[in-house]
């Protein structure tokens, strides 16, 4: 409906509360962060791990971080504008780099395939 009406969607929690940064890969990782780690455990399933693997592969090919790739993927989606927050200057620099990361059609396909529901 938004695309039909020419409206963009603001994607809040674009990094899935930190999960798409790659910092939560196990239940032990999630336990280290009381604020967001608990929510990440729900994403530690075959689909979530498949998404992290795809992010890792695309990030390695571009010498980028998982967060940069995840945000760049959203930026490449028609009508989607991601919102992400940073708690440090280093995180802000990392997120800003997503604005100039150019993903190929193959990268986009890899990420789309990995993120499909099971």
mmCIF file of C-alpha atoms in Angstrom:
data_model
loop_
_atom_site.group_PDB
_atom_site.id
_atom_site.type_symbol
_atom_site.label_atom_id
_atom_site.label_comp_id
_atom_site.label_asym_id
_atom_site.label_seq_id
_atom_site.Cartn_x
_atom_site.Cartn_y
_atom_site.Cartn_z
ATOM 1 C CA UNK A 1 0.000 0.000 0.000
ATOM 2 C CA UNK A 2 2.821 2.411 0.882
ATOM 3 C CA UNK A 3 4.608 1.800 -2.423
ATOM 4 C CA UNK A 4 1.321 2.137 -4.311
ATOM 5 C CA UNK A 5 0.728 5.489 -2.609
ATOM 6 C CA UNK A 6 4.339 6.635 -3.128
ATOM 7 C CA UNK A 7 5.216 6.547 0.571
ATOM 8 C CA UNK A 8 8.386 5.220 2.146
ATOM 9 C CA UNK A 9 8.413 2.960 5.191
ATOM 10 C CA UNK A 10 10.714 3.785 8.096
ATOM 11 C CA UNK A 11 12.207 0.479 9.251
ATOM 12 C CA UNK A 12 12.609 0.829 13.023
ATOM 13 C CA UNK A 13 15.063 -1.602 14.635
ATOM 14 C CA UNK A 14 16.656 -2.064 11.207
ATOM 15 C CA UNK A 15 19.452 -4.096 12.768
ATOM 16 C CA UNK A 16 17.003 -6.337 14.666
ATOM 17 C CA UNK A 17 18.118 -5.012 18.050
ATOM 18 C CA UNK A 18 21.754 -5.755 17.222
ATOM 19 C CA UNK A 19 21.252 -9.279 15.885
ATOM 20 C CA UNK A 20 22.117 -8.278 12.304
ATOM 21 C CA UNK A 21 25.424 -6.794 13.458
ATOM 22 C CA UNK A 22 26.549 -10.366 14.070
ATOM 23 C CA UNK A 23 27.293 -9.847 17.747
ATOM 24 C CA UNK A 24 24.704 -12.400 18.900
ATOM 25 C CA UNK A 25 25.570 -15.776 17.404
ATOM 26 C CA UNK A 26 24.973 -18.015 20.412
ATOM 27 C CA UNK A 27 22.831 -17.987 23.539
ATOM 28 C CA UNK A 28 26.009 -17.166 25.484
ATOM 29 C CA UNK A 29 26.546 -14.062 23.317
ATOM 30 C CA UNK A 30 22.969 -12.961 23.937
ATOM 31 C CA UNK A 31 23.352 -13.473 27.698
ATOM 32 C CA UNK A 32 26.134 -10.853 27.758
ATOM 33 C CA UNK A 33 23.652 -8.047 27.012
ATOM 34 C CA UNK A 34 20.717 -7.743 29.371
ATOM 35 C CA UNK A 35 19.231 -4.878 27.330
ATOM 36 C CA UNK A 36 18.925 -6.554 23.922
ATOM 37 C CA UNK A 37 20.455 -9.986 24.143
ATOM 38 C CA UNK A 38 17.261 -11.614 25.369
ATOM 39 C CA UNK A 39 15.436 -10.531 22.243
ATOM 40 C CA UNK A 40 18.252 -11.920 20.110
ATOM 41 C CA UNK A 41 17.752 -15.444 21.424
ATOM 42 C CA UNK A 42 14.460 -15.616 19.533
ATOM 43 C CA UNK A 43 16.423 -15.083 16.309
ATOM 44 C CA UNK A 44 18.965 -17.815 17.076
ATOM 45 C CA UNK A 45 17.229 -20.360 14.889
ATOM 46 C CA UNK A 46 18.063 -21.897 11.494
ATOM 47 C CA UNK A 47 16.725 -18.869 9.591
ATOM 48 C CA UNK A 48 18.596 -16.370 11.773
ATOM 49 C CA UNK A 49 21.843 -18.297 11.455
ATOM 50 C CA UNK A 50 21.321 -18.558 7.681
ATOM 51 C CA UNK A 51 20.915 -14.763 7.530
ATOM 52 C CA UNK A 52 24.099 -14.248 9.555
ATOM 53 C CA UNK A 53 25.995 -16.584 7.224
ATOM 54 C CA UNK A 54 24.794 -14.609 4.194
ATOM 55 C CA UNK A 55 25.722 -11.324 5.871
ATOM 56 C CA UNK A 56 29.166 -12.736 6.666
ATOM 57 C CA UNK A 57 29.718 -13.808 3.052
ATOM 58 C CA UNK A 58 28.624 -10.495 1.529
ATOM 59 C CA UNK A 59 30.523 -8.501 4.166
ATOM 60 C CA UNK A 60 33.730 -10.430 3.468
ATOM 61 C CA UNK A 61 33.401 -9.803 -0.267
ATOM 62 C CA UNK A 62 33.084 -6.049 0.331
ATOM 63 C CA UNK A 63 35.496 -5.723 3.271
ATOM 64 C CA UNK A 64 32.510 -4.439 5.245
ATOM 65 C CA UNK A 65 30.756 -5.286 8.497
ATOM 66 C CA UNK A 66 27.524 -7.229 8.902
ATOM 67 C CA UNK A 67 25.818 -4.040 10.123
ATOM 68 C CA UNK A 68 26.899 -2.164 6.995
ATOM 69 C CA UNK A 69 25.614 -4.921 4.735
ATOM 70 C CA UNK A 70 22.297 -5.264 6.585
ATOM 71 C CA UNK A 71 21.631 -1.535 6.355
ATOM 72 C CA UNK A 72 22.794 -1.354 2.735
ATOM 73 C CA UNK A 73 20.408 -4.205 1.888
ATOM 74 C CA UNK A 74 17.521 -2.235 3.379
ATOM 75 C CA UNK A 75 18.630 0.945 1.599
ATOM 76 C CA UNK A 76 18.501 -0.996 -1.685
ATOM 77 C CA UNK A 77 14.852 -1.982 -1.059
ATOM 78 C CA UNK A 78 12.315 0.236 -2.834
ATOM 79 C CA UNK A 79 10.446 2.449 -0.399
ATOM 80 C CA UNK A 80 12.361 1.374 2.713
ATOM 81 C CA UNK A 81 14.340 3.798 4.870
ATOM 82 C CA UNK A 82 16.108 2.124 7.807
ATOM 83 C CA UNK A 83 16.546 3.639 11.249
ATOM 84 C CA UNK A 84 19.521 2.463 13.275
ATOM 85 C CA UNK A 85 21.027 3.813 16.460
ATOM 86 C CA UNK A 86 24.605 4.052 17.641
ATOM 87 C CA UNK A 87 25.963 4.212 21.158
ATOM 88 C CA UNK A 88 29.466 5.309 20.195
ATOM 89 C CA UNK A 89 31.252 7.310 17.528
ATOM 90 C CA UNK A 90 32.773 4.106 16.159
ATOM 91 C CA UNK A 91 29.293 2.604 15.729
ATOM 92 C CA UNK A 92 28.111 5.774 14.022
ATOM 93 C CA UNK A 93 31.022 5.597 11.571
ATOM 94 C CA UNK A 94 30.200 1.945 10.915
ATOM 95 C CA UNK A 95 26.546 2.733 10.204
ATOM 96 C CA UNK A 96 27.382 5.730 8.002
ATOM 97 C CA UNK A 97 29.527 3.509 5.762
ATOM 98 C CA UNK A 98 26.366 1.610 4.798
ATOM 99 C CA UNK A 99 25.188 4.674 2.886
ATOM 100 C CA UNK A 100 27.894 4.225 0.244
ATOM 101 C CA UNK A 101 28.075 0.427 0.145
ATOM 102 C CA UNK A 102 26.966 -0.747 -3.287
ATOM 103 C CA UNK A 103 25.603 -4.262 -3.311
ATOM 104 C CA UNK A 104 25.479 -6.265 -6.522
ATOM 105 C CA UNK A 105 22.414 -8.065 -7.824
ATOM 106 C CA UNK A 106 24.044 -11.312 -6.664
ATOM 107 C CA UNK A 107 24.565 -9.867 -3.162
ATOM 108 C CA UNK A 108 20.930 -8.768 -3.001
ATOM 109 C CA UNK A 109 19.771 -12.189 -4.170
ATOM 110 C CA UNK A 110 21.945 -13.947 -1.578
ATOM 111 C CA UNK A 111 20.479 -11.825 1.211
ATOM 112 C CA UNK A 112 16.906 -12.153 -0.053
ATOM 113 C CA UNK A 113 17.197 -15.921 -0.300
ATOM 114 C CA UNK A 114 18.693 -16.219 3.185
ATOM 115 C CA UNK A 115 16.002 -14.059 4.752
ATOM 116 C CA UNK A 116 12.991 -15.860 3.282
ATOM 117 C CA UNK A 117 10.764 -17.422 5.926
ATOM 118 C CA UNK A 118 11.032 -21.174 6.234
#
